[in-house]
């Protein structure tokens, strides 16, 4: 991939005073079995560290969602995956809000008792966390989720009734919801080898692909923050449960983290399209939102660099930090012809982000250091 | 897979793209647009080109498109 040296030299994030927040994108694709981030919000500690290093982290629900576990940090912007892609492409700005009013969209395919569990989570978040939740809509047909995987082993999924999802979402938006939490009934096979592997800390999250399809469709069509929680029956106790998967087995739902994340998710502000030759280095949207031109770094797994957001950032000359985070893919910087800063861990990545924030050349931190001439 | 009669249809696709010189995203978006309106996609495998580098490499794309 070619890089315009002019863009690289004037790259976003190179402006600004040393030490000022360096908006940073953190991408950990869901459904590819990442060692960090492929389970129940197990990338949260890394996200917290990167938020501290950058002062402003933009990341997606897969990173932040720990089912019953969550963390709220004003430095972290919770942005659904497809919205993150559009943000990186310069199509959206992110406008911070004090709170969102979260509409709750429930799949008609959820059994009565399980539906009550979800409503109780919502009530608990209202009473004990002060979140603004409501109204509630149930789809007029079951959504009919099925799980699939690609030839790569990555998780994908199918949605049998996409229009039912969109109708319910539109009703919620019309009723005043400014963000939407979706709960869809997922198929389950408690005896499957894939589930056993996931609970033991290996393999791919089989639900992830379908979850992404649901939230991507809703986010793109409605233009407001959205996130998804699967509705599943509780599993029997597994004393050997991997710690990374534990967050999903603490309660009856996966919903709490979604409600917390959406409660302060930034508004999505459409930007006027720019020409393909125009790469503005200054914000275009009027100043009250965060735009891709301000982003100074993107952090992604070293074997999963072939996604929309990462490639869009790379084409803008935004420094790409490729972290050793094994997954089922091997789409590397070398294979794609990308220049990256390599990090052996998210802790090292945080150090690189901090270096960029301080205006340090990361090369000065590595050995050997070659002479200029 | 199909949606409701009046609504969008979502289809999983897998395709290969031989990389040409120039920006990669444009090539990917054009390849996917021929299949439908892409909802979610990723490069999931790369086979090096004849010279061992990215040019001429074969990219496997997995995607969900809207038709």
CSV table of C-alpha atoms in Angstrom, one decimal:
chain,number,residue,atom,x,y,z
A,1,UNK,CA,0.0,0.0,0.0
A,2,UNK,CA,1.5,3.3,-0.9
A,3,UNK,CA,1.5,6.2,1.6
A,4,UNK,CA,1.5,9.8,0.7
A,5,UNK,CA,4.6,11.2,2.6
A,6,UNK,CA,2.9,14.5,2.7
A,7,UNK,CA,0.1,13.0,4.7
A,8,UNK,CA,2.5,11.1,6.8
A,9,UNK,CA,4.5,14.1,7.7
A,10,UNK,CA,1.5,16.2,8.5
A,11,UNK,CA,-0.4,13.2,9.9
A,12,UNK,CA,-3.2,13.7,12.3
A,13,UNK,CA,-2.0,13.9,15.9
A,14,UNK,CA,1.3,15.5,14.9
A,15,UNK,CA,-0.4,18.8,15.7
A,16,UNK,CA,-1.2,19.7,19.2
A,17,UNK,CA,0.9,20.5,22.2
A,18,UNK,CA,3.1,17.8,23.7
A,19,UNK,CA,1.2,16.0,26.4
A,20,UNK,CA,-2.2,17.1,25.2
A,21,UNK,CA,-4.6,14.1,24.7
A,22,UNK,CA,-3.7,12.1,21.6
A,23,UNK,CA,-7.0,10.6,20.4
A,24,UNK,CA,-6.3,6.9,19.7
A,25,UNK,CA,-8.3,4.2,18.1
A,26,UNK,CA,-8.3,0.7,19.6
A,27,UNK,CA,-9.6,-2.1,17.4
A,28,UNK,CA,-9.8,-5.7,18.4
A,29,UNK,CA,-12.1,-7.5,15.9
A,30,UNK,CA,-14.7,-9.7,17.4
A,31,UNK,CA,-15.1,-13.4,16.4
A,32,UNK,CA,-11.5,-14.2,15.5
A,33,UNK,CA,-10.3,-15.7,18.8
A,34,UNK,CA,-7.9,-13.0,19.9
A,35,UNK,CA,-6.0,-14.0,23.0
A,36,UNK,CA,-6.7,-10.5,24.4
A,37,UNK,CA,-10.2,-9.3,23.6
A,38,UNK,CA,-11.7,-12.5,22.3
A,39,UNK,CA,-13.7,-13.3,25.5
A,40,UNK,CA,-15.8,-11.4,28.0
A,41,UNK,CA,-14.4,-7.9,28.0
A,42,UNK,CA,-11.0,-9.2,28.7
A,43,UNK,CA,-9.4,-6.3,26.8
A,44,UNK,CA,-10.8,-3.9,29.3
A,45,UNK,CA,-7.6,-3.6,31.3
A,46,UNK,CA,-5.7,-2.9,28.1
A,47,UNK,CA,-8.3,-0.3,27.1
A,48,UNK,CA,-8.0,1.4,30.5
A,49,UNK,CA,-4.2,1.6,30.1
A,50,UNK,CA,-4.4,2.9,26.6
A,51,UNK,CA,-7.0,5.5,27.8
A,52,UNK,CA,-4.6,6.7,30.4
A,53,UNK,CA,-1.7,6.8,27.9
A,54,UNK,CA,-3.6,8.6,25.2
A,55,UNK,CA,-6.0,10.7,27.2
A,56,UNK,CA,-8.7,9.9,24.7
A,57,UNK,CA,-9.5,6.4,23.5
A,58,UNK,CA,-12.1,5.5,20.8
A,59,UNK,CA,-13.0,1.8,20.8
A,60,UNK,CA,-15.9,-0.5,20.1
A,61,UNK,CA,-18.2,-2.7,22.3
A,62,UNK,CA,-16.3,-5.9,21.8
A,63,UNK,CA,-13.4,-4.3,23.8
A,64,UNK,CA,-15.6,-2.9,26.5
A,65,UNK,CA,-18.4,-5.4,27.0
A,66,UNK,CA,-17.8,-7.9,29.9
A,67,UNK,CA,-21.4,-9.0,30.2
A,68,UNK,CA,-22.0,-8.5,33.9
A,69,UNK,CA,-18.7,-6.6,34.1
A,70,UNK,CA,-18.0,-3.1,32.8
A,71,UNK,CA,-16.0,0.0,33.4
A,72,UNK,CA,-16.9,3.6,32.7
A,73,UNK,CA,-14.1,6.0,31.9
A,74,UNK,CA,-14.8,9.5,30.5
A,75,UNK,CA,-11.6,9.2,28.4
A,76,UNK,CA,-13.1,6.2,26.6
A,77,UNK,CA,-15.6,6.7,23.7
A,78,UNK,CA,-17.8,3.7,23.2
A,79,UNK,CA,-18.5,3.5,19.4
A,80,UNK,CA,-20.2,0.6,17.6
A,81,UNK,CA,-18.0,-1.2,15.1
A,82,UNK,CA,-19.6,0.0,11.8
A,83,UNK,CA,-19.8,3.5,13.2
A,84,UNK,CA,-16.1,3.2,14.1
A,85,UNK,CA,-15.4,2.2,10.4
A,86,UNK,CA,-17.3,5.2,9.2
A,87,UNK,CA,-15.6,7.5,11.7
A,88,UNK,CA,-12.2,6.3,10.4
A,89,UNK,CA,-13.3,6.9,6.8
A,90,UNK,CA,-14.1,10.5,7.7
A,91,UNK,CA,-17.9,10.1,7.3
A,92,UNK,CA,-18.8,10.7,11.0
A,93,UNK,CA,-17.7,12.9,13.8
A,94,UNK,CA,-18.2,11.9,17.5
A,95,UNK,CA,-19.9,14.4,19.8
A,96,UNK,CA,-19.6,13.7,23.5
A,97,UNK,CA,-22.9,13.8,25.5
A,98,UNK,CA,-23.7,13.8,29.2
A,99,UNK,CA,-26.1,10.9,28.7
A,100,UNK,CA,-28.0,9.0,26.1
A,101,UNK,CA,-31.6,7.8,26.5
A,102,UNK,CA,-31.3,4.1,25.8
A,103,UNK,CA,-34.2,2.4,24.0
A,104,UNK,CA,-34.4,-1.3,24.7
A,105,UNK,CA,-35.1,-3.5,21.7
A,106,UNK,CA,-36.1,-7.1,22.6
A,107,UNK,CA,-36.3,-10.0,20.2
A,108,UNK,CA,-39.8,-11.5,20.2
A,109,UNK,CA,-38.0,-14.9,20.2
A,110,UNK,CA,-36.9,-14.4,23.8
A,111,UNK,CA,-38.9,-16.6,26.3
A,112,UNK,CA,-41.0,-14.8,28.9
A,113,UNK,CA,-38.8,-15.5,31.9
A,114,UNK,CA,-35.6,-14.5,30.1
A,115,UNK,CA,-37.3,-11.3,28.9
A,116,UNK,CA,-38.1,-10.5,32.5
A,117,UNK,CA,-34.5,-11.0,33.5
A,118,UNK,CA,-33.4,-8.5,30.9
A,119,UNK,CA,-36.1,-6.0,32.0
A,120,UNK,CA,-34.8,-6.4,35.6
A,121,UNK,CA,-31.3,-5.6,34.5
A,122,UNK,CA,-32.6,-2.5,32.9
A,123,UNK,CA,-34.4,-1.5,36.0
A,124,UNK,CA,-31.4,-2.2,38.1
A,125,UNK,CA,-29.3,0.1,35.9
A,126,UNK,CA,-31.9,2.8,36.2
A,127,UNK,CA,-32.2,2.5,40.0
A,128,UNK,CA,-28.6,1.9,41.0
A,129,UNK,CA,-26.6,3.5,38.2
A,130,UNK,CA,-29.0,6.4,37.2
A,131,UNK,CA,-29.1,5.4,33.6
A,132,UNK,CA,-31.8,6.8,31.3
A,133,UNK,CA,-33.5,3.7,29.8
A,134,UNK,CA,-36.7,3.4,27.8
A,135,UNK,CA,-38.9,3.0,26.0
A,136,UNK,CA,-39.0,-0.8,25.4
A,137,UNK,CA,-40.0,-2.3,22.1
A,138,UNK,CA,-40.4,-6.0,21.2
A,139,UNK,CA,-39.9,-7.0,17.5
A,140,UNK,CA,-43.1,-8.0,15.7
A,141,UNK,CA,-41.4,-11.3,14.6
A,142,UNK,CA,-38.6,-13.4,16.1
A,143,UNK,CA,-35.3,-12.3,14.6
A,144,UNK,CA,-34.1,-15.9,13.8
A,145,UNK,CA,-30.4,-15.7,14.4
A,146,UNK,CA,-28.1,-18.4,13.1
A,147,UNK,CA,-24.4,-18.8,13.6
A,148,UNK,CA,-21.9,-19.5,10.9
A,149,UNK,CA,-18.2,-19.3,10.4
A,150,UNK,CA,-16.0,-18.5,7.4
A,151,UNK,CA,-13.3,-20.5,5.8
A,152,UNK,CA,-10.8,-18.6,8.0
A,153,UNK,CA,-12.5,-19.9,11.2
A,154,UNK,CA,-13.8,-16.4,12.0
A,155,UNK,CA,-17.3,-16.2,13.4
A,156,UNK,CA,-20.0,-14.8,11.2
A,157,UNK,CA,-23.8,-15.0,11.5
A,158,UNK,CA,-27.1,-14.6,9.8
A,159,UNK,CA,-30.2,-12.6,10.7
A,160,UNK,CA,-33.4,-14.1,9.4
A,161,UNK,CA,-35.6,-11.1,9.9
A,162,UNK,CA,-33.6,-7.9,9.4
A,163,UNK,CA,-36.6,-5.8,8.6
A,164,UNK,CA,-38.2,-6.7,11.9
A,165,UNK,CA,-35.1,-5.5,13.7
A,166,UNK,CA,-35.2,-2.2,11.8
A,167,UNK,CA,-38.9,-1.6,12.3
A,168,UNK,CA,-38.5,-1.9,16.1
A,169,UNK,CA,-35.4,0.3,16.0
A,170,UNK,CA,-37.3,3.0,14.1
A,171,UNK,CA,-40.1,2.9,16.6
A,172,UNK,CA,-37.7,3.4,19.4
A,173,UNK,CA,-36.0,6.3,17.7
A,174,UNK,CA,-39.3,7.9,16.9
A,175,UNK,CA,-40.3,7.5,20.5
A,176,UNK,CA,-37.2,9.5,21.6
A,177,UNK,CA,-34.5,7.0,22.1
A,178,UNK,CA,-31.1,8.4,21.3
A,179,UNK,CA,-29.3,5.1,21.6
A,180,UNK,CA,-30.5,1.5,21.3
A,181,UNK,CA,-29.6,-1.6,23.2
A,182,UNK,CA,-30.6,-4.7,21.3
A,183,UNK,CA,-31.2,-8.1,22.8
A,184,UNK,CA,-31.6,-11.0,20.4
A,185,UNK,CA,-32.3,-14.6,21.2
A,186,UNK,CA,-29.3,-16.7,20.2
A,187,UNK,CA,-29.3,-20.4,19.4
A,188,UNK,CA,-27.5,-22.5,21.9
A,189,UNK,CA,-25.9,-25.9,22.1
A,190,UNK,CA,-24.5,-26.3,25.6
A,191,UNK,CA,-22.7,-29.5,24.6
A,192,UNK,CA,-20.9,-28.1,21.6
A,193,UNK,CA,-17.1,-28.5,21.4
A,194,UNK,CA,-16.9,-24.8,20.3
A,195,UNK,CA,-18.5,-23.7,23.5
A,196,UNK,CA,-16.4,-25.9,25.6
A,197,UNK,CA,-13.2,-24.6,24.0
A,198,UNK,CA,-14.4,-21.0,24.5
A,199,UNK,CA,-15.1,-21.6,28.2
A,200,UNK,CA,-11.6,-23.2,28.5
A,201,UNK,CA,-10.0,-20.1,26.9
A,202,UNK,CA,-9.4,-21.3,23.4
A,203,UNK,CA,-11.3,-21.1,20.2
A,204,UNK,CA,-13.5,-18.4,18.7
A,205,UNK,CA,-16.6,-16.7,20.2
A,206,UNK,CA,-19.2,-18.3,18.0
A,207,UNK,CA,-21.8,-15.6,18.8
A,208,UNK,CA,-19.6,-12.7,17.8
A,209,UNK,CA,-20.2,-12.6,14.0
A,210,UNK,CA,-24.0,-12.6,14.3
A,211,UNK,CA,-23.8,-9.9,17.1
A,212,UNK,CA,-21.8,-7.7,14.8
A,213,UNK,CA,-24.3,-8.1,11.9
A,214,UNK,CA,-27.1,-7.0,14.2
A,215,UNK,CA,-25.4,-3.9,15.6
A,216,UNK,CA,-23.9,-3.0,12.2
A,217,UNK,CA,-27.3,-3.0,10.5
A,218,UNK,CA,-29.0,-1.1,13.2
A,219,UNK,CA,-26.3,1.5,13.6
A,220,UNK,CA,-25.9,2.1,9.8
A,221,UNK,CA,-29.6,2.4,9.2
A,222,UNK,CA,-30.6,4.5,12.2
A,223,UNK,CA,-27.5,6.6,12.7
A,224,UNK,CA,-27.5,6.5,16.5
A,225,UNK,CA,-25.3,4.6,18.9
A,226,UNK,CA,-26.3,0.9,19.1
A,227,UNK,CA,-25.0,-2.2,20.8
A,228,UNK,CA,-26.0,-5.8,21.3
A,229,UNK,CA,-26.3,-8.3,24.0
A,230,UNK,CA,-27.3,-12.0,23.3
A,231,UNK,CA,-30.1,-13.6,25.2
A,232,UNK,CA,-29.0,-17.1,26.3
A,233,UNK,CA,-29.9,-19.5,29.0
A,234,UNK,CA,-27.5,-19.8,31.9
A,235,UNK,CA,-24.9,-22.5,31.7
A,236,UNK,CA,-24.1,-25.1,34.3
A,237,UNK,CA,-21.2,-24.4,36.6
A,238,UNK,CA,-17.7,-25.1,35.1
A,239,UNK,CA,-15.1,-25.1,37.9
A,240,UNK,CA,-12.4,-24.8,35.2
A,241,UNK,CA,-13.8,-21.8,33.5
A,242,UNK,CA,-11.1,-19.5,32.0
A,243,UNK,CA,-11.0,-16.2,33.8
A,244,UNK,CA,-11.4,-14.4,30.5
A,245,UNK,CA,-14.8,-15.9,30.0
A,246,UNK,CA,-16.0,-15.5,33.6
A,247,UNK,CA,-17.8,-12.2,33.0
A,248,UNK,CA,-20.4,-14.0,30.9
A,249,UNK,CA,-21.3,-16.5,33.6
A,250,UNK,CA,-22.0,-14.3,36.5
A,251,UNK,CA,-25.6,-13.5,35.9
A,252,UNK,CA,-28.6,-14.1,33.7
A,253,UNK,CA,-27.9,-11.6,31.0
A,254,UNK,CA,-25.1,-9.9,29.0
A,255,UNK,CA,-27.0,-6.6,29.1
A,256,UNK,CA,-25.5,-4.5,31.9
A,257,UNK,CA,-22.3,-3.7,30.1
A,258,UNK,CA,-24.2,-2.6,27.0
A,259,UNK,CA,-26.4,-0.3,28.9
A,260,UNK,CA,-23.4,1.3,30.7
A,261,UNK,CA,-21.4,1.6,27.5
A,262,UNK,CA,-24.3,3.2,25.6
A,263,UNK,CA,-25.2,5.6,28.4
A,264,UNK,CA,-22.4,7.9,27.5
A,265,UNK,CA,-21.7,6.8,23.9
A,266,UNK,CA,-21.0,9.8,21.7
A,267,UNK,CA,-23.5,11.1,19.2
A,268,UNK,CA,-22.7,10.2,15.6
A,269,UNK,CA,-22.6,13.4,13.5
A,270,UNK,CA,-22.6,12.8,9.7
A,271,UNK,CA,-19.9,14.8,7.9
A,272,UNK,CA,-20.2,16.2,4.4
A,273,UNK,CA,-18.3,13.9,2.0
A,274,UNK,CA,-14.8,14.9,1.0
A,275,UNK,CA,-13.2,14.2,-2.3
A,276,UNK,CA,-11.0,11.2,-2.5
A,277,UNK,CA,-8.0,13.5,-2.9
A,278,UNK,CA,-8.9,15.7,0.1
A,279,UNK,CA,-7.4,14.6,3.3
A,280,UNK,CA,-8.1,17.4,5.7
A,281,UNK,CA,-5.8,17.8,8.5
A,282,UNK,CA,-8.1,20.1,10.4
A,283,UNK,CA,-11.6,19.2,11.6
A,284,UNK,CA,-14.4,19.9,9.2
A,285,UNK,CA,-17.5,19.5,11.3
A,286,UNK,CA,-17.8,22.7,13.1
A,287,UNK,CA,-15.6,22.0,16.0
A,288,UNK,CA,-17.8,20.3,18.6
A,289,UNK,CA,-17.0,16.8,17.6
A,290,UNK,CA,-14.0,14.5,17.4
A,291,UNK,CA,-13.0,13.8,13.8
A,292,UNK,CA,-10.5,11.3,12.3
A,293,UNK,CA,-8.2,14.2,11.4
A,294,UNK,CA,-7.5,14.5,15.1
A,295,UNK,CA,-6.6,10.8,15.7
A,296,UNK,CA,-2.9,10.3,16.4
A,297,UNK,CA,-2.6,6.5,16.6
A,298,UNK,CA,-4.5,3.3,15.9
A,299,UNK,CA,-3.8,0.1,17.8
A,300,UNK,CA,-4.8,-3.3,16.3
A,301,UNK,CA,-3.8,-7.0,16.5
A,302,UNK,CA,-0.7,-7.7,14.4
A,303,UNK,CA,-2.5,-10.6,12.6
A,304,UNK,CA,-5.8,-8.8,12.0
A,305,UNK,CA,-4.9,-5.6,10.1
A,306,UNK,CA,-7.3,-6.2,7.2
A,307,UNK,CA,-10.4,-4.4,8.5
A,308,UNK,CA,-12.0,-1.2,7.3
A,309,UNK,CA,-11.1,1.1,10.2
A,310,UNK,CA,-7.4,0.0,10.3
A,311,UNK,CA,-7.0,0.3,6.5
A,312,UNK,CA,-8.7,3.7,6.5
A,313,UNK,CA,-6.4,5.0,9.2
A,314,UNK,CA,-3.3,3.5,7.4
A,315,UNK,CA,-4.3,5.4,4.2
A,316,UNK,CA,-4.4,8.6,6.2
A,317,UNK,CA,-0.9,8.1,7.5
A,318,UNK,CA,-2.1,7.6,11.1
A,319,UNK,CA,0.6,5.7,13.0
A,320,UNK,CA,-0.4,2.0,13.3
A,321,UNK,CA,0.7,0.1,16.3
A,322,UNK,CA,0.5,-3.7,15.6
A,323,UNK,CA,0.2,-5.7,18.8
A,324,UNK,CA,1.2,-9.3,19.2
A,325,UNK,CA,-2.3,-10.7,20.0
A,326,UNK,CA,-2.6,-14.1,18.3
A,327,UNK,CA,-5.9,-15.0,16.6
A,328,UNK,CA,-7.1,-17.3,13.8
A,329,UNK,CA,-6.1,-14.8,11.1
A,330,UNK,CA,-2.6,-14.0,9.7
A,331,UNK,CA,-3.2,-10.7,7.9
A,332,UNK,CA,0.0,-9.0,8.8
A,333,UNK,CA,1.6,-5.7,8.0
A,334,UNK,CA,4.1,-7.5,5.8
A,335,UNK,CA,1.4,-9.2,3.8
A,336,UNK,CA,-0.4,-5.9,3.3
A,337,UNK,CA,2.6,-3.7,2.8
A,338,UNK,CA,1.8,-1.5,5.8
A,339,UNK,CA,4.3,0.4,8.0
A,340,UNK,CA,3.7,-0.3,11.6
A,341,UNK,CA,5.1,0.2,15.1
A,342,UNK,CA,5.4,-3.3,16.6
A,343,UNK,CA,4.4,-4.0,20.2
A,344,UNK,CA,4.8,-7.3,22.0
A,345,UNK,CA,1.9,-6.4,24.3
A,346,UNK,CA,-0.8,-3.8,25.0
A,347,UNK,CA,1.5,-2.6,27.8
A,348,UNK,CA,4.1,-1.9,25.2
A,349,UNK,CA,1.5,-0.4,22.9
A,350,UNK,CA,0.6,2.0,25.7
A,351,UNK,CA,4.2,3.1,26.0
A,352,UNK,CA,4.3,3.8,22.3
A,353,UNK,CA,1.1,5.8,22.5
A,354,UNK,CA,2.5,7.8,25.4
A,355,UNK,CA,5.7,8.4,23.3
A,356,UNK,CA,3.6,9.7,20.4
A,357,UNK,CA,1.6,11.9,22.8
A,358,UNK,CA,4.8,13.4,24.2
A,359,UNK,CA,6.2,14.0,20.7
A,360,UNK,CA,8.9,11.4,21.0
A,361,UNK,CA,10.2,9.5,18.0
A,362,UNK,CA,9.4,5.9,18.9
A,363,UNK,CA,12.6,4.8,17.1
A,364,UNK,CA,14.7,6.5,19.8
A,365,UNK,CA,13.3,4.0,22.3
A,366,UNK,CA,14.5,0.9,20.4
A,367,UNK,CA,17.9,-0.6,19.9
A,368,UNK,CA,19.9,-0.8,17.8
A,369,UNK,CA,19.6,2.9,16.7
A,370,UNK,CA,21.1,3.4,13.3
A,371,UNK,CA,23.1,6.6,12.5
A,372,UNK,CA,21.5,9.1,10.2
A,373,UNK,CA,24.3,8.9,7.7
B,1,UNK,CA,-30.7,-16.6,4.0
B,2,UNK,CA,-33.4,-14.1,3.4
B,3,UNK,CA,-35.2,-11.3,5.2
B,4,UNK,CA,-38.8,-10.4,5.3
B,5,UNK,CA,-40.3,-10.0,1.8
B,6,UNK,CA,-40.2,-6.2,1.8
B,7,UNK,CA,-36.9,-5.8,3.7
B,8,UNK,CA,-33.2,-6.1,3.2
B,9,UNK,CA,-31.6,-9.4,2.5
B,10,UNK,CA,-28.3,-10.2,4.1
B,11,UNK,CA,-26.0,-12.6,2.4
B,12,UNK,CA,-22.6,-13.9,3.5
B,13,UNK,CA,-20.0,-13.9,0.7
B,14,UNK,CA,-16.4,-15.0,0.3
B,15,UNK,CA,-14.4,-13.7,-2.6
B,16,UNK,CA,-10.8,-13.3,-3.8
B,17,UNK,CA,-9.2,-10.1,-4.9
B,18,UNK,CA,-5.9,-9.8,-6.7
B,19,UNK,CA,-4.3,-6.6,-5.5
B,20,UNK,CA,-3.3,-4.0,-8.0
B,21,UNK,CA,-1.2,-0.9,-7.6
B,22,UNK,CA,-2.9,2.0,-5.8
B,23,UNK,CA,-5.0,2.4,-2.7
B,24,UNK,CA,-6.3,-0.9,-1.3
B,25,UNK,CA,-9.5,0.3,0.2
B,26,UNK,CA,-10.9,1.4,-3.2
B,27,UNK,CA,-10.2,-2.0,-4.7
B,28,UNK,CA,-11.9,-3.8,-1.8
B,29,UNK,CA,-14.9,-1.5,-1.9
B,30,UNK,CA,-15.3,-2.0,-5.6
B,31,UNK,CA,-15.1,-5.8,-5.3
B,32,UNK,CA,-17.7,-5.8,-2.5
B,33,UNK,CA,-20.0,-3.4,-4.3
B,34,UNK,CA,-20.3,-5.9,-7.1
B,35,UNK,CA,-21.8,-8.3,-4.5
B,36,UNK,CA,-24.2,-5.8,-2.8
B,37,UNK,CA,-24.0,-3.1,-0.1
B,38,UNK,CA,-21.3,-4.3,2.3
B,39,UNK,CA,-22.4,-4.4,5.9
B,40,UNK,CA,-19.4,-6.0,7.5
B,41,UNK,CA,-16.2,-7.3,5.9
B,42,UNK,CA,-12.5,-8.2,6.5
B,43,UNK,CA,-9.5,-9.5,4.7
B,44,UNK,CA,-9.1,-12.9,6.3
B,45,UNK,CA,-6.1,-14.3,4.3
B,46,UNK,CA,-3.3,-13.1,2.1
B,47,UNK,CA,-1.3,-15.1,-0.4
B,48,UNK,CA,1.8,-13.2,-1.4
B,49,UNK,CA,2.2,-12.0,-4.9
B,50,UNK,CA,4.7,-13.3,-7.5
B,51,UNK,CA,7.4,-11.1,-6.2
B,52,UNK,CA,6.7,-11.9,-2.6
B,53,UNK,CA,5.3,-8.5,-1.9
B,54,UNK,CA,1.8,-7.0,-1.6
B,55,UNK,CA,1.4,-6.2,-5.2
B,56,UNK,CA,-0.2,-9.0,-7.0
B,57,UNK,CA,-1.1,-10.7,-3.8
B,58,UNK,CA,-4.4,-12.6,-3.5
B,59,UNK,CA,-6.6,-11.4,-0.8
B,60,UNK,CA,-9.5,-13.4,0.6
B,61,UNK,CA,-12.4,-11.3,1.7
B,62,UNK,CA,-15.2,-12.5,4.0
B,63,UNK,CA,-18.2,-10.3,4.1
B,64,UNK,CA,-21.9,-9.8,4.8
B,65,UNK,CA,-23.6,-7.8,2.1
B,66,UNK,CA,-27.1,-6.3,1.9
B,67,UNK,CA,-29.1,-7.0,-1.3
